Coordinates of C-alpha atoms in Angstrom, one line a residue:
Chain A
X23 CA -19.6 -19.8 5.6
X24 CA -20.6 -18.5 2.2
X25 CA -21.1 -14.9 3.4
X26 CA -17.7 -14.9 5.0
X27 CA -16.3 -16.2 1.5
X28 CA -18.5 -13.5 -0.3
X29 CA -16.8 -10.8 2.2
X30 CA -13.1 -12.3 1.7
X31 CA -14.3 -12.6 -1.9
X32 CA -14.9 -8.4 -2.7
X33 CA -12.1 -8.1 0.3
X34 CA -10.0 -9.1 -2.4
X35 CA -11.1 -7.7 -5.3
X36 CA -11.0 -4.3 -3.3
X37 CA -7.2 -5.1 -2.0
X38 CA -6.5 -5.9 -5.6
X39 CA -7.5 -2.3 -6.3
X40 CA -5.9 -1.0 -3.8
X41 CA -2.7 -2.9 -4.7
X42 CA -2.8 -1.8 -7.8
X43 CA -2.3 1.8 -6.9
X44 CA 0.5 1.0 -4.1
X45 CA 2.5 -0.4 -6.7
X46 CA 2.7 3.3 -8.2
X47 CA 3.4 4.7 -4.9
X48 CA 5.8 2.4 -3.8
X49 CA 7.5 2.5 -7.4
X50 CA 8.0 6.5 -7.2
X51 CA 9.4 6.1 -3.1
X52 CA 11.5 3.4 -4.3
X53 CA 13.2 5.6 -7.2
X54 CA 12.4 9.3 -6.0
X55 CA 12.1 9.5 -2.6
X56 CA 9.4 10.6 -2.4
X57 CA 5.7 10.2 -1.5
X58 CA 3.4 11.6 -4.6
X59 CA 0.4 12.5 -2.9
X60 CA -1.1 13.0 -6.2
X61 CA -1.0 10.0 -7.2
X62 CA -4.5 9.4 -6.0
X63 CA -6.3 12.3 -8.0
X64 CA -4.6 10.6 -11.3
X65 CA -6.8 7.6 -10.5
X66 CA -10.0 9.9 -10.8
X67 CA -8.1 11.4 -13.9
X68 CA -8.2 7.9 -15.7
X69 CA -11.7 7.0 -13.6
X70 CA -13.3 9.8 -16.2
X71 CA -11.4 9.7 -19.1
X72 CA -12.8 6.0 -19.2
X73 CA -15.7 7.6 -18.6
X74 CA -15.6 10.3 -21.2
X75 CA -14.8 8.2 -23.6
X76 CA -17.6 5.1 -23.0
X77 CA -20.5 7.9 -22.9
X78 CA -19.5 10.5 -25.0
X79 CA -17.5 8.9 -27.8
X80 CA -19.3 5.9 -27.6
X81 CA -16.7 3.8 -28.3
X82 CA -16.4 -0.1 -26.7
X83 CA -14.9 -0.2 -23.1
X84 CA -11.0 -1.5 -24.3
X85 CA -10.9 1.8 -26.0
X86 CA -11.4 3.6 -23.1
X87 CA -8.9 1.6 -20.6
X88 CA -6.0 2.1 -24.0
X89 CA -6.9 6.0 -23.6
X90 CA -7.2 6.4 -19.7
X91 CA -4.0 4.6 -19.5
X92 CA -2.5 7.7 -22.0
X93 CA -4.0 10.6 -20.7
X94 CA -2.3 9.8 -17.8
X95 CA 0.8 8.6 -18.5
X96 CA 1.3 11.9 -20.2
X97 CA -0.1 13.6 -17.6
X98 CA 2.6 12.1 -15.1
X99 CA 5.0 13.1 -17.4
X100 CA 4.2 16.0 -17.4
X101 CA 3.7 16.7 -13.6
X102 CA 7.3 14.9 -12.8
X103 CA 9.0 17.3 -15.6
X104 CA 7.1 20.4 -14.4
X105 CA 6.5 20.3 -10.2
X106 CA 9.0 17.5 -9.0
X107 CA 12.2 17.4 -11.3
X108 CA 12.8 20.9 -10.8
X109 CA 12.8 20.3 -6.9
X110 CA 14.9 16.7 -6.8
X111 CA 17.6 18.1 -4.4
X112 CA 15.3 20.3 -2.2
X113 CA 13.7 19.0 1.4
X114 CA 11.9 16.3 1.0
X115 CA 9.1 18.1 2.7
X116 CA 9.3 21.2 -0.1
X117 CA 8.8 18.4 -2.3
X118 CA 5.3 16.5 -0.6
X119 CA 3.6 20.3 0.0
X120 CA 3.7 20.6 -4.2
X121 CA 2.3 17.0 -4.2
X122 CA -0.1 18.5 -2.2
X123 CA -0.4 21.4 -4.8
X124 CA -0.5 18.9 -8.1
X125 CA -3.3 17.0 -5.9
X126 CA -5.3 20.1 -5.4
X127 CA -4.7 21.4 -8.9
X128 CA -5.9 18.2 -10.7
X129 CA -9.1 17.9 -8.4
X130 CA -9.9 21.3 -9.4
X131 CA -9.4 21.1 -12.9
X132 CA -11.5 17.9 -12.8
X133 CA -13.9 20.0 -10.8
X134 CA -14.1 22.6 -13.6
X135 CA -14.4 20.4 -16.3
X136 CA -16.2 17.8 -14.9
X137 CA -18.1 19.7 -11.7
X138 CA -19.2 18.5 -8.7
X139 CA -22.4 16.2 -9.4
X140 CA -21.2 12.9 -9.1
X141 CA -21.3 10.6 -12.3
X142 CA -22.7 7.1 -12.3
X143 CA -20.1 5.3 -14.0
X144 CA -20.8 2.3 -15.7
X145 CA -18.6 -1.0 -15.3
X146 CA -16.4 -1.8 -18.6
X147 CA -16.3 -5.0 -18.2
X148 CA -19.9 -6.9 -19.7
X149 CA -18.9 -10.6 -19.0
X150 CA -21.4 -12.3 -17.1
X151 CA -21.0 -13.8 -12.9
X152 CA -20.2 -16.9 -11.6
X153 CA -22.3 -18.7 -9.5
X154 CA -21.1 -21.2 -6.8
X155 CA -22.7 -23.4 -4.0
X156 CA -26.5 -22.8 -5.5
X157 CA -26.1 -19.3 -6.1
X158 CA -25.8 -18.6 -2.2
X159 CA -22.3 -17.1 -3.7
X160 CA -21.8 -15.1 -6.4
X161 CA -18.7 -13.7 -8.3
X162 CA -19.0 -10.4 -10.4
X163 CA -17.3 -10.0 -13.5
X164 CA -15.6 -7.3 -12.4
X165 CA -14.3 -9.1 -9.4
X166 CA -12.3 -11.8 -11.9
X167 CA -11.1 -9.2 -13.7
X168 CA -9.4 -7.0 -10.9
X169 CA -8.0 -10.0 -9.1
X170 CA -6.9 -10.9 -12.8
X171 CA -5.5 -7.7 -13.6
X172 CA -4.0 -7.6 -10.4
X173 CA -1.9 -11.1 -11.0
X174 CA -1.0 -10.3 -14.7
X175 CA 0.6 -6.3 -13.5
X176 CA 2.6 -8.2 -10.7
X177 CA 4.0 -10.7 -13.1
X178 CA 4.9 -8.3 -15.9
X179 CA 6.4 -5.8 -13.2
X180 CA 8.6 -8.4 -11.6
X181 CA 9.7 -9.5 -15.2
X182 CA 10.4 -6.1 -16.0
X183 CA 12.0 -4.9 -13.0
X184 CA 14.2 -8.2 -12.8
X185 CA 14.9 -8.8 -17.2
X186 CA 14.7 -5.4 -19.3
X187 CA 17.4 -2.9 -19.2
X188 CA 15.3 -0.3 -18.1
X189 CA 14.2 -2.3 -15.6
X190 CA 17.4 -3.0 -14.0
X191 CA 17.9 0.6 -14.2
X192 CA 15.3 1.8 -12.2
X193 CA 16.7 -1.2 -9.2
X194 CA 19.8 0.7 -9.8
X195 CA 18.9 4.2 -9.5
X196 CA 16.7 3.5 -6.1
X197 CA 19.7 1.8 -4.9
X198 CA 22.1 4.6 -5.2
X199 CA 21.2 7.6 -7.7
X200 CA 25.1 9.0 -7.7
X201 CA 26.5 5.5 -8.7
X202 CA 24.1 4.4 -11.0
X203 CA 24.9 7.7 -13.1
X204 CA 28.3 7.0 -12.6
X205 CA 27.5 3.8 -14.7
X206 CA 26.0 5.7 -17.3
X207 CA 22.5 5.3 -16.3
X208 CA 20.3 8.5 -16.9
X209 CA 18.6 9.3 -13.5
X210 CA 16.5 11.8 -14.8
X211 CA 15.1 10.0 -17.8
X212 CA 14.6 6.4 -15.4
X213 CA 12.6 8.6 -13.1
X214 CA 10.9 9.9 -16.2
X215 CA 9.7 6.2 -17.0
X216 CA 9.4 5.2 -13.2
X217 CA 6.5 7.8 -13.0
X218 CA 4.6 7.2 -16.4
X219 CA 4.2 3.2 -15.5
X220 CA 2.9 4.2 -12.4
X221 CA 0.3 6.6 -13.8
X222 CA -0.7 4.1 -16.9
X223 CA -1.3 1.5 -13.6
X224 CA -3.5 4.5 -11.5
X225 CA -5.2 4.9 -14.4
X226 CA -5.7 1.0 -14.8
X227 CA -6.7 1.0 -10.9
X228 CA -9.1 4.1 -11.5
X229 CA -11.3 2.0 -13.9
X230 CA -11.3 -1.2 -11.8
X231 CA -12.5 0.7 -8.7
X232 CA -15.3 2.8 -10.5
X233 CA -16.3 -0.1 -12.1
X234 CA -17.3 -1.8 -8.2
X235 CA -18.0 1.6 -7.0
X236 CA -19.3 3.5 -9.0
X237 CA -19.8 6.8 -8.3
X238 CA -16.7 9.2 -9.9
X239 CA -16.0 12.5 -8.4
X240 CA -13.5 14.7 -8.4
X241 CA -12.6 13.8 -4.9
X242 CA -13.0 10.0 -6.0
X243 CA -9.4 9.3 -5.8
X244 CA -8.5 10.7 -2.7
X245 CA -9.7 8.0 -0.1
X246 CA -8.3 5.3 -1.8
X247 CA -5.1 7.2 -3.0
X248 CA -4.4 7.3 1.1
X249 CA -5.3 4.0 1.6
X250 CA -3.3 2.6 -0.6
X251 CA -0.7 4.8 0.4
X252 CA -1.3 3.2 3.9
X253 CA -1.0 -0.7 1.6
X254 CA 2.1 0.6 0.0
X255 CA 3.7 1.2 4.0
X256 CA 2.1 -1.8 5.2
X257 CA 3.6 -3.6 2.8
X258 CA 7.2 -2.4 3.2
X259 CA 7.6 1.0 1.3
X260 CA 9.7 0.7 -1.7
X261 CA 9.3 -3.2 -2.2
X262 CA 6.8 -4.5 -5.0
X263 CA 5.7 -7.7 -4.2
X264 CA 5.3 -6.1 -0.5
X265 CA 2.6 -3.2 -2.3
X266 CA 0.6 -5.9 -3.4
X267 CA 0.2 -8.1 -0.3
X268 CA -0.2 -5.4 1.7
X269 CA -3.1 -3.9 -0.9
X270 CA -4.6 -7.1 -0.4
X271 CA -4.6 -7.5 3.2
X272 CA -6.0 -4.4 3.6
X273 CA -8.9 -4.6 1.5
X274 CA -9.8 -8.2 3.0
X275 CA -8.7 -6.3 6.6
X276 CA -11.7 -3.1 5.9
X277 CA -13.9 -5.3 4.0
X278 CA -14.1 -7.7 7.1
X279 CA -14.0 -5.4 9.3
X280 CA -16.6 -3.3 7.5
X281 CA -18.7 -6.6 8.0
X282 CA -17.7 -8.1 11.5
X283 CA -16.8 -5.2 13.2
X284 CA -18.5 -2.1 12.6
X285 CA -19.3 -0.3 9.6
X286 CA -18.9 2.9 10.5
X287 CA -15.2 2.1 12.7
X288 CA -14.1 -0.1 8.9
X289 CA -11.9 2.5 8.0
X290 CA -10.5 2.9 11.7
X291 CA -9.9 -0.5 12.1
X292 CA -7.4 -0.8 8.9
X293 CA -5.5 2.1 10.3
X294 CA -5.2 0.5 13.6
X295 CA -3.9 -2.5 12.1
X296 CA -1.2 -0.7 9.9
X297 CA -0.2 1.0 13.7
X298 CA 0.2 -2.9 15.4
X299 CA 1.7 -3.7 12.2
X300 CA 4.2 -0.7 12.2
X301 CA 4.7 -1.5 15.5
X302 CA 5.9 -5.1 15.4
X303 CA 8.1 -4.1 12.1
X304 CA 9.0 -0.8 12.3
X305 CA 9.1 -1.2 8.5
X306 CA 6.5 -2.6 7.2
X307 CA 5.3 -6.8 6.2
X308 CA 8.8 -6.9 3.8
X309 CA 10.7 -3.5 3.8
X310 CA 14.3 -3.7 4.1
X311 CA 15.7 -2.6 7.3
X312 CA 18.5 -0.4 7.6
X313 CA 21.0 0.0 9.8
X314 CA 22.6 3.1 10.9
X315 CA 25.9 3.6 11.0
X316 CA 27.2 6.1 13.7
Chain G
X12 CA 22.0 50.0 27.0
X13 CA 22.8 46.5 27.1
X14 CA 22.3 45.0 22.9
X15 CA 19.4 42.6 22.5
X16 CA 20.8 38.9 21.4
X17 CA 19.5 38.1 17.5
X18 CA 16.8 35.3 18.8
X19 CA 15.5 38.2 21.3
X20 CA 15.0 40.8 18.5
X21 CA 13.2 38.1 16.3
X22 CA 10.6 36.8 19.4
X23 CA 10.0 40.8 20.2
X24 CA 9.2 41.5 16.3
X25 CA 6.6 38.3 16.5
X26 CA 4.9 39.8 19.3
X27 CA 4.6 43.1 17.8
X28 CA 3.8 41.7 14.8
X29 CA 0.6 40.0 16.4
X30 CA 0.1 43.0 18.4
X31 CA 0.0 45.3 15.7
X32 CA -2.1 42.9 13.7
X33 CA -4.5 42.9 16.2
X34 CA -4.9 46.6 16.8
X35 CA -5.0 47.3 13.1
X36 CA -7.9 44.4 12.5
X37 CA -9.8 45.3 15.5
X38 CA -10.3 48.9 14.8
X39 CA -10.8 48.2 11.9
X40 CA -14.1 46.2 12.4
X41 CA -14.8 49.2 15.2
X42 CA -14.7 51.2 12.8
X43 CA -16.6 49.1 10.3
X44 CA -14.3 49.4 7.7
X45 CA -13.6 45.3 7.4
X46 CA -16.3 43.3 4.8
X47 CA -18.4 40.6 6.3
X48 CA -17.1 37.6 4.9
X49 CA -13.5 39.4 6.2
X50 CA -14.9 39.6 9.6
X51 CA -16.5 36.1 9.8
X52 CA -12.0 35.1 9.1
X53 CA -10.4 36.3 12.4
X54 CA -11.0 33.7 15.1
X55 CA -10.4 31.1 12.2
X56 CA -7.5 33.2 11.0
X57 CA -6.6 32.7 14.9
X58 CA -6.8 28.9 15.0
X59 CA -5.1 28.1 12.1
X60 CA -2.0 30.9 13.5
X61 CA -2.2 28.5 16.9
X62 CA -2.1 25.7 15.0
X63 CA 0.2 26.2 12.6
X64 CA 2.6 27.1 15.1
X65 CA 2.3 24.2 17.7
X66 CA 2.7 22.1 13.8
X67 CA 5.3 24.1 13.8
X68 CA 6.7 22.8 17.0
X69 CA 6.4 19.5 15.4
X70 CA 7.8 19.5 12.1
X71 CA 10.4 22.3 12.7
X72 CA 11.0 22.4 16.1
X73 CA 11.7 18.8 16.6
X74 CA 11.5 17.2 13.2
X75 CA 9.0 14.8 13.0
X76 CA 6.5 15.3 10.5
X77 CA 2.8 15.0 11.3
X78 CA 0.1 14.2 9.1
X79 CA -2.1 14.1 12.0
X80 CA -2.7 17.4 13.4
X81 CA -6.0 17.8 13.0
X82 CA -7.2 14.9 14.5
X83 CA -5.8 17.0 18.1
X84 CA -7.8 19.8 16.9
X85 CA -11.5 17.9 16.6
X86 CA -11.0 16.2 20.0
X87 CA -10.1 19.5 21.5
X88 CA -13.4 20.9 19.5
X89 CA -15.5 18.6 20.8
X90 CA -14.3 18.1 24.4
X91 CA -14.3 22.1 24.4
X92 CA -17.8 22.0 23.2
X93 CA -18.9 19.6 25.6
X94 CA -17.1 21.3 28.6
X95 CA -19.0 25.0 27.8
X96 CA -22.0 23.6 27.7
X97 CA -21.2 21.6 30.6
X98 CA -20.8 24.3 32.6
X99 CA -23.4 26.4 31.4
X100 CA -26.0 23.6 32.4
X101 CA -24.2 22.4 36.2
X102 CA -23.1 26.0 37.4
X103 CA -24.9 28.1 35.5
X104 CA -21.6 30.2 34.4
X105 CA -23.2 33.1 32.6
X106 CA -19.7 34.5 32.2
X107 CA -18.6 33.9 28.6
X108 CA -15.1 34.7 28.9
X109 CA -13.9 32.8 31.8
X110 CA -16.8 29.6 30.3
X111 CA -14.6 29.8 26.8
X112 CA -11.3 30.1 29.2
X113 CA -12.3 26.8 31.1
X114 CA -13.6 25.2 27.2
X115 CA -9.7 26.1 26.5
X116 CA -8.5 24.2 28.7
X117 CA -10.4 21.1 28.5
X118 CA -9.9 21.0 25.0
X119 CA -6.3 21.6 25.7
X120 CA -6.1 18.8 28.1
X121 CA -7.6 16.2 26.4
X122 CA -6.2 16.5 23.3
X123 CA -3.0 16.5 25.2
X124 CA -3.8 12.9 26.5
X125 CA -4.7 12.1 23.2
X126 CA -1.1 12.9 22.6
X127 CA 0.5 10.9 25.0
X128 CA -1.8 8.3 24.0
X129 CA -0.2 8.6 20.4
X130 CA 3.3 10.0 21.3
X131 CA 4.3 6.4 23.2
X132 CA 3.4 4.4 20.4
X133 CA 4.3 6.7 17.1
X134 CA 7.5 8.5 17.7
X135 CA 9.0 4.9 18.3
X136 CA 8.7 5.1 14.4
X137 CA 10.9 7.2 12.3
X138 CA 10.6 9.4 8.8
X139 CA 7.6 8.7 6.1
X140 CA 6.3 5.9 8.8
X141 CA 5.8 8.2 11.6
X142 CA 4.0 9.8 8.9
X143 CA 1.8 7.4 8.1
X144 CA 0.7 6.5 11.4
X145 CA 0.0 10.2 12.4
X146 CA -2.2 10.2 9.2
X147 CA -3.5 7.1 10.6
X148 CA -4.4 8.0 14.0
X149 CA -5.5 11.6 12.6
X150 CA -8.7 9.1 10.7
X151 CA -9.2 7.0 13.7
X152 CA -9.7 10.3 15.9
X153 CA -12.0 11.1 13.1
X154 CA -14.0 8.0 12.1
X155 CA -14.2 7.7 16.8
X156 CA -15.7 10.8 16.5
X157 CA -18.2 9.8 13.9
X158 CA -19.8 7.0 16.1
X159 CA -20.0 9.0 19.1
X160 CA -22.8 10.4 21.4
X161 CA -22.8 12.5 23.4
X162 CA -25.6 14.5 25.7
X163 CA -26.1 16.4 28.8
X164 CA -28.7 15.7 31.5
X165 CA -29.2 17.6 34.5
X166 CA -25.5 19.0 34.3
X167 CA -24.7 15.0 33.7
X168 CA -22.4 14.6 30.5
X169 CA -23.5 11.0 28.8
X170 CA -21.6 9.3 26.5
X171 CA -22.2 6.8 24.4
X172 CA -20.9 4.4 21.7
X173 CA -22.5 3.9 18.4
X174 CA -25.9 4.7 19.9
X175 CA -28.0 7.3 20.3
X176 CA -30.2 6.0 23.2
X177 CA -29.1 8.6 26.3
X178 CA -30.8 11.0 28.2
X179 CA -30.9 14.2 28.2
X180 CA -30.8 17.0 25.3
X181 CA -28.5 15.5 22.6
X182 CA -24.8 17.2 21.9
X183 CA -22.8 15.7 20.1
X184 CA -24.4 13.3 17.3
X185 CA -22.3 10.7 15.6
X186 CA -21.3 11.4 11.8
X187 CA -24.3 14.9 12.2
X188 CA -21.5 16.1 14.9
X189 CA -22.3 18.9 17.5
X190 CA -25.2 21.0 16.9
X191 CA -27.0 24.2 19.0
X192 CA -23.4 25.1 19.9
X193 CA -23.0 28.3 21.7
X194 CA -21.0 30.4 19.9
X195 CA -18.8 32.2 22.4
X196 CA -15.7 32.6 21.0
X197 CA -14.6 36.0 20.1
X198 CA -11.6 37.6 18.1
X199 CA -10.2 38.8 21.6
X200 CA -10.1 35.6 22.9
X201 CA -7.9 34.5 19.6
X202 CA -5.7 37.1 19.9
X203 CA -5.2 36.3 23.3
X204 CA -4.6 32.6 22.7
X205 CA -2.4 33.3 19.7
X206 CA -0.2 35.1 22.5
X207 CA -0.2 33.0 24.9
X208 CA 0.8 30.4 22.1
X209 CA 3.4 32.3 21.2
X210 CA 5.1 32.8 24.7
X211 CA 4.6 28.9 25.4
X212 CA 6.2 27.9 22.1
X213 CA 8.9 30.9 22.1
X214 CA 10.5 29.8 25.6
X215 CA 10.3 26.4 25.1
X216 CA 12.4 27.0 21.8
X217 CA 15.2 29.0 24.0
X218 CA 15.0 26.9 26.8
X219 CA 17.6 24.1 27.9
X220 CA 14.9 21.4 26.6
X221 CA 14.2 23.2 23.5
X222 CA 17.9 23.1 22.6
X223 CA 17.4 19.3 23.7
X224 CA 14.4 18.9 21.6
X225 CA 16.6 20.3 18.5
X226 CA 19.8 18.9 19.7
X227 CA 17.6 15.1 18.9
X228 CA 16.3 16.4 15.6
X229 CA 19.7 17.0 13.8
X230 CA 21.2 13.6 15.2
X231 CA 19.6 12.0 17.5
X232 CA 22.4 9.5 17.9
X233 CA 25.2 12.0 19.2
X234 CA 22.3 13.7 21.2
X235 CA 21.3 10.4 22.9
X236 CA 25.1 9.9 23.7
X237 CA 25.3 13.1 24.8
X238 CA 22.9 11.9 27.5
X239 CA 19.8 13.5 26.4
X240 CA 16.4 11.9 27.0
X241 CA 15.5 10.9 23.0
X242 CA 11.7 10.3 24.4
X243 CA 11.4 12.4 26.5
X244 CA 11.7 15.7 24.6
X245 CA 10.6 13.9 21.3
X246 CA 7.2 13.9 23.7
X247 CA 7.1 17.1 25.1
X248 CA 7.4 18.8 22.2
X249 CA 4.9 16.1 20.6
X250 CA 2.6 16.5 23.7
X251 CA 3.1 20.6 24.2
X252 CA 2.0 20.5 20.1
X253 CA -0.8 18.3 20.5
X254 CA -1.8 20.3 23.3
X255 CA -1.8 23.8 22.0
X256 CA -3.6 22.4 19.1
X257 CA -6.8 20.8 21.2
X258 CA -7.3 24.6 22.6
X259 CA -7.3 26.3 18.9
X260 CA -9.9 23.5 18.0
X261 CA -11.9 24.4 21.1
X262 CA -11.9 27.9 19.8
X263 CA -13.1 27.0 16.5
X264 CA -15.4 24.7 17.6
X265 CA -16.9 27.4 19.8
X266 CA -17.1 29.3 17.2
X267 CA -19.7 27.9 14.7
X268 CA -23.2 27.3 15.7
X269 CA -22.1 23.5 14.4
X270 CA -19.2 21.8 13.9
X271 CA -18.3 17.7 12.0
X272 CA -16.1 15.4 12.9
X273 CA -15.8 15.6 9.1
X274 CA -14.2 18.9 9.2
X275 CA -11.1 18.0 10.8
X276 CA -9.9 15.2 7.8
X277 CA -6.9 14.6 6.2
X278 CA -7.4 18.1 4.5
X279 CA -6.7 20.0 7.3
X280 CA -4.0 18.6 8.8
X281 CA -2.3 19.0 5.2
X282 CA -3.8 22.7 4.8
X283 CA -1.8 23.2 8.7
X284 CA 1.2 21.6 7.1
X285 CA 1.1 24.2 4.3
X286 CA 0.8 26.3 6.1
X287 CA 4.3 25.3 8.2
X288 CA 6.0 24.9 5.2
X289 CA 5.3 27.8 3.0
X290 CA 6.2 30.0 6.5
X291 CA 9.7 27.9 6.4
X292 CA 10.3 24.8 8.8
X293 CA 11.1 26.5 11.9
X294 CA 10.4 30.0 11.9
X295 CA 8.1 30.7 14.3
X296 CA 6.9 33.9 12.6
X297 CA 7.3 33.1 9.3
X298 CA 4.6 30.5 10.4
X299 CA 2.0 33.1 11.7
X300 CA 2.5 35.4 8.5
X301 CA 1.2 31.9 6.6
X302 CA -1.1 31.2 8.3
X303 CA -2.9 34.6 8.0
X304 CA -2.2 35.1 4.3
X305 CA -3.2 31.9 3.0
X306 CA -6.2 31.5 5.2
X307 CA -7.4 35.1 3.5
X308 CA -6.0 34.5 -0.1
X309 CA -8.9 31.9 -1.0
X310 CA -11.3 35.0 0.6
X311 CA -9.1 37.1 -1.7
X312 CA -9.6 35.3 -5.0
X313 CA -13.3 35.9 -4.7
X314 CA -13.2 37.6 -7.8
X315 CA -12.0 34.4 -9.0
X316 CA -14.8 32.7 -8.1
X317 CA -15.1 28.9 -9.5
X318 CA -11.3 29.2 -10.3
X319 CA -10.0 30.3 -7.0
X320 CA -9.2 27.2 -5.4
X321 CA -7.5 26.4 -8.7
X322 CA -5.6 29.7 -8.4
X323 CA -4.8 28.8 -4.9
X324 CA -3.2 25.3 -6.1
X325 CA -1.2 27.2 -9.0
X326 CA 0.1 29.4 -6.2
X327 CA 0.9 26.8 -4.1
X328 CA 2.7 25.2 -6.8
X329 CA 4.8 28.5 -8.1
X330 CA 5.4 29.3 -4.6
X331 CA 7.4 25.9 -3.8
X332 CA 9.1 25.8 -6.9
X333 CA 10.5 29.1 -6.4
X334 CA 11.7 29.2 -3.2
X335 CA 12.9 25.9 -3.7
X336 CA 14.7 24.9 -6.6
X337 CA 18.2 25.7 -7.8
X338 CA 17.0 27.4 -10.4
X339 CA 14.9 30.0 -8.9
X340 CA 17.1 30.4 -5.9
X341 CA 20.0 31.5 -7.9
X342 CA 17.8 33.8 -10.1
X343 CA 16.8 35.2 -6.6
X344 CA 20.1 35.8 -5.1
X345 CA 21.8 37.5 -8.6
X346 CA 18.6 39.6 -8.3
X347 CA 19.5 40.3 -4.5
X348 CA 23.4 40.9 -5.1
X349 CA 22.3 43.5 -7.8
X350 CA 20.1 45.6 -5.2
X351 CA 21.6 45.3 -2.0
X352 CA 25.5 44.5 -2.6
X353 CA 26.3 44.2 1.1
X354 CA 23.5 41.6 1.9
X355 CA 24.5 39.0 -1.0
X356 CA 24.8 35.6 -0.1
X357 CA 22.3 35.5 3.1
X358 CA 19.2 35.1 0.6
X359 CA 17.3 32.3 0.8
X360 CA 16.4 31.8 4.4
X361 CA 12.4 32.2 3.8
X362 CA 12.1 29.1 3.0

C-alpha cells in the first residue's frame, strides 16, 4: 500500500511538471491556434539558466529561478516576434515547421554554449523531506514544492484570465480574433503576452523538472515537451483546467505504468491511454465539442 | 501530335528529373568523382525521397497531418531485415537483388498492416487531434520495437517480447536493435523504388480514387453528400502511404549493418515532414527535390562543422519566413514583376 502511495505521489509530482508545461502549450494553442513545438526547448533553456546562475555565479536558488523566468520570458517574446508573427496569416503547417526550426535552433545554441555532456543539476530546494508511516513513505521537498507551485500557478492563471483586463482580452482573442480586434483589443500585443506567460511558466517547469530528474542536456526538454503536449491534448487543448488535469493524470499513468506494467513500455502505455481517451472523447477530457455547420 | 495535358507534362518532368539525377550520380560514382561521404548518402537520399513522397500523399493529397511516419519506416526496416535474413537462411537465396525486392515487399506488407491497425481508429479524428495520435502511435511502435527480440534458428523465426531467451542466432536484440545485418541495399534499387513510388503515387493522384481523396480533403461534408465513402478513401491514402514508407524502411534497414528502433523517432518523422512542407504540400516533384537537397545539405555544411545544425535550423526558419510571410511574398512578387512582366501574379506556388 505504501509502495502504491509512493508511486502515486511521484506520479503526481511528475504530472504537476507536465501540467505546468502543458499550460504553456494550451494557452498558446488557444490564442494563436499553433502548436509551439519549441516550448519544450524553452524549458531546457530555463533549466540551463538556473543551473548557471547557481553554479557559476553562486547566487541563491530563488534568484536563479527569477533569472530563468526573466530570460525565458524575453526569449518567448523574441521568438514570437521574429519567427511566428510574420506568419500569422500563413497556413498552420508552415507555422508548425517554423516552430520545429526554432526548436532545432534552441537545441543547437544550447549545444554550442553548454556542450553535449550532461550537467548534473543540483536541486534548487533545500527543505527536508517528510517521512510518513514510520519511515516507509518519504515525500521529498521537490515533490511538495512542485505540487504547491502547480496549485499556485493554476489558481493564479484562473484568476488572471477571469478577472484582469489583459486576461479577458486573451480569452476574447482566443474566441474570435476579428471580433476582439473590432472591440479595440490589440491582438498582437495580447498574443505576445500569452507567449511571455507561457515561457515564464516553462522556466519554472524546467527548474522543477531538473530538480527531480537532475541530468541536464540540450535534448532534456524534447520528451517532456512532447508528453506535456500530449497532456494538453488529453485534457482538451485550449482549456486551462484541462491542461492541469491532463498533466497530472498523465504523470500518474506514466509512473504507475512503469511500476506495474513494464519499465520499457511506460511511454507506450501513456500514449495508448491517450489514444483510448481520444477515441471515446475526440476533443479530450474538457475540450469543447465544436459542431460543424454545413 | 496531341497536346499533352499540364499534369502529364508535370509528371513526365518529375520522372525525367529522377532519371537524369540517377544517371548523373551513377556516372559520377563510376568515374570516381564523388566523395566517400556523399556516396554513403545515396541510398539514404533514395529512402528519404520515398518517405517524403509517401508522406506527401497523406499530408498533401489526403490532408491529414501525420507526425508518426517514421513508425511505418521502422516497421518496414525491421520486417525487411528479418525477411532478408530468413530468406537467406531458409531458402539459401543468394541473389541479393531478389532478396532485397522480397524484403521490401515484406516491409511494405507489414507496414501496411500497421497502417490499417492505426488508420481505423486514427482517421475518426480530425486536425490537430489526428496529428497527436499519429505521433503517439509512432512513439508506441518505437517503444514496442525496443522490447522485441527476434532470432533465427534453422530457418525458423522466433519472436519474443521483453525476454531474450530464444534459440538460435539473435537478429533483433531489443534496445540494441538489429545487428549483423547483410548490407544488400544498392543505389540502383533505391532508384527503382523511387520510380515505383512515383508511378504508384502519381497514378493514384490522377485516378478516380485520387480525385475522391482530394475531394474529401477539400470539403469532407460536400464529398460525403456526393456519395464518396470518406473512410474508404482516407484509409486508401493512409495505407498506401504506410506501405511505401515500409518499403523505404526496408531499404534503409538493409543499408546499414546495425539498426536501432531509436533511429526512427519523432525527429525522423518531423524531418520527413519538413521535406514535404519545404517541397510544397501536395507537390510530388517538390518533395523529391526538397528531400534530396535537405539530405545533402548537412553534408555540404560540413565546412561549418559544429555550427552546421545551427545553420540548418536558421536556413529552415528563413526559408519558411521567406515563402510564407505576406511581406516577403509581396517582395518576391514585385521582383518577379520587374524581371518577367508576362508571368506576374503567378508566383507563390512554391510553398
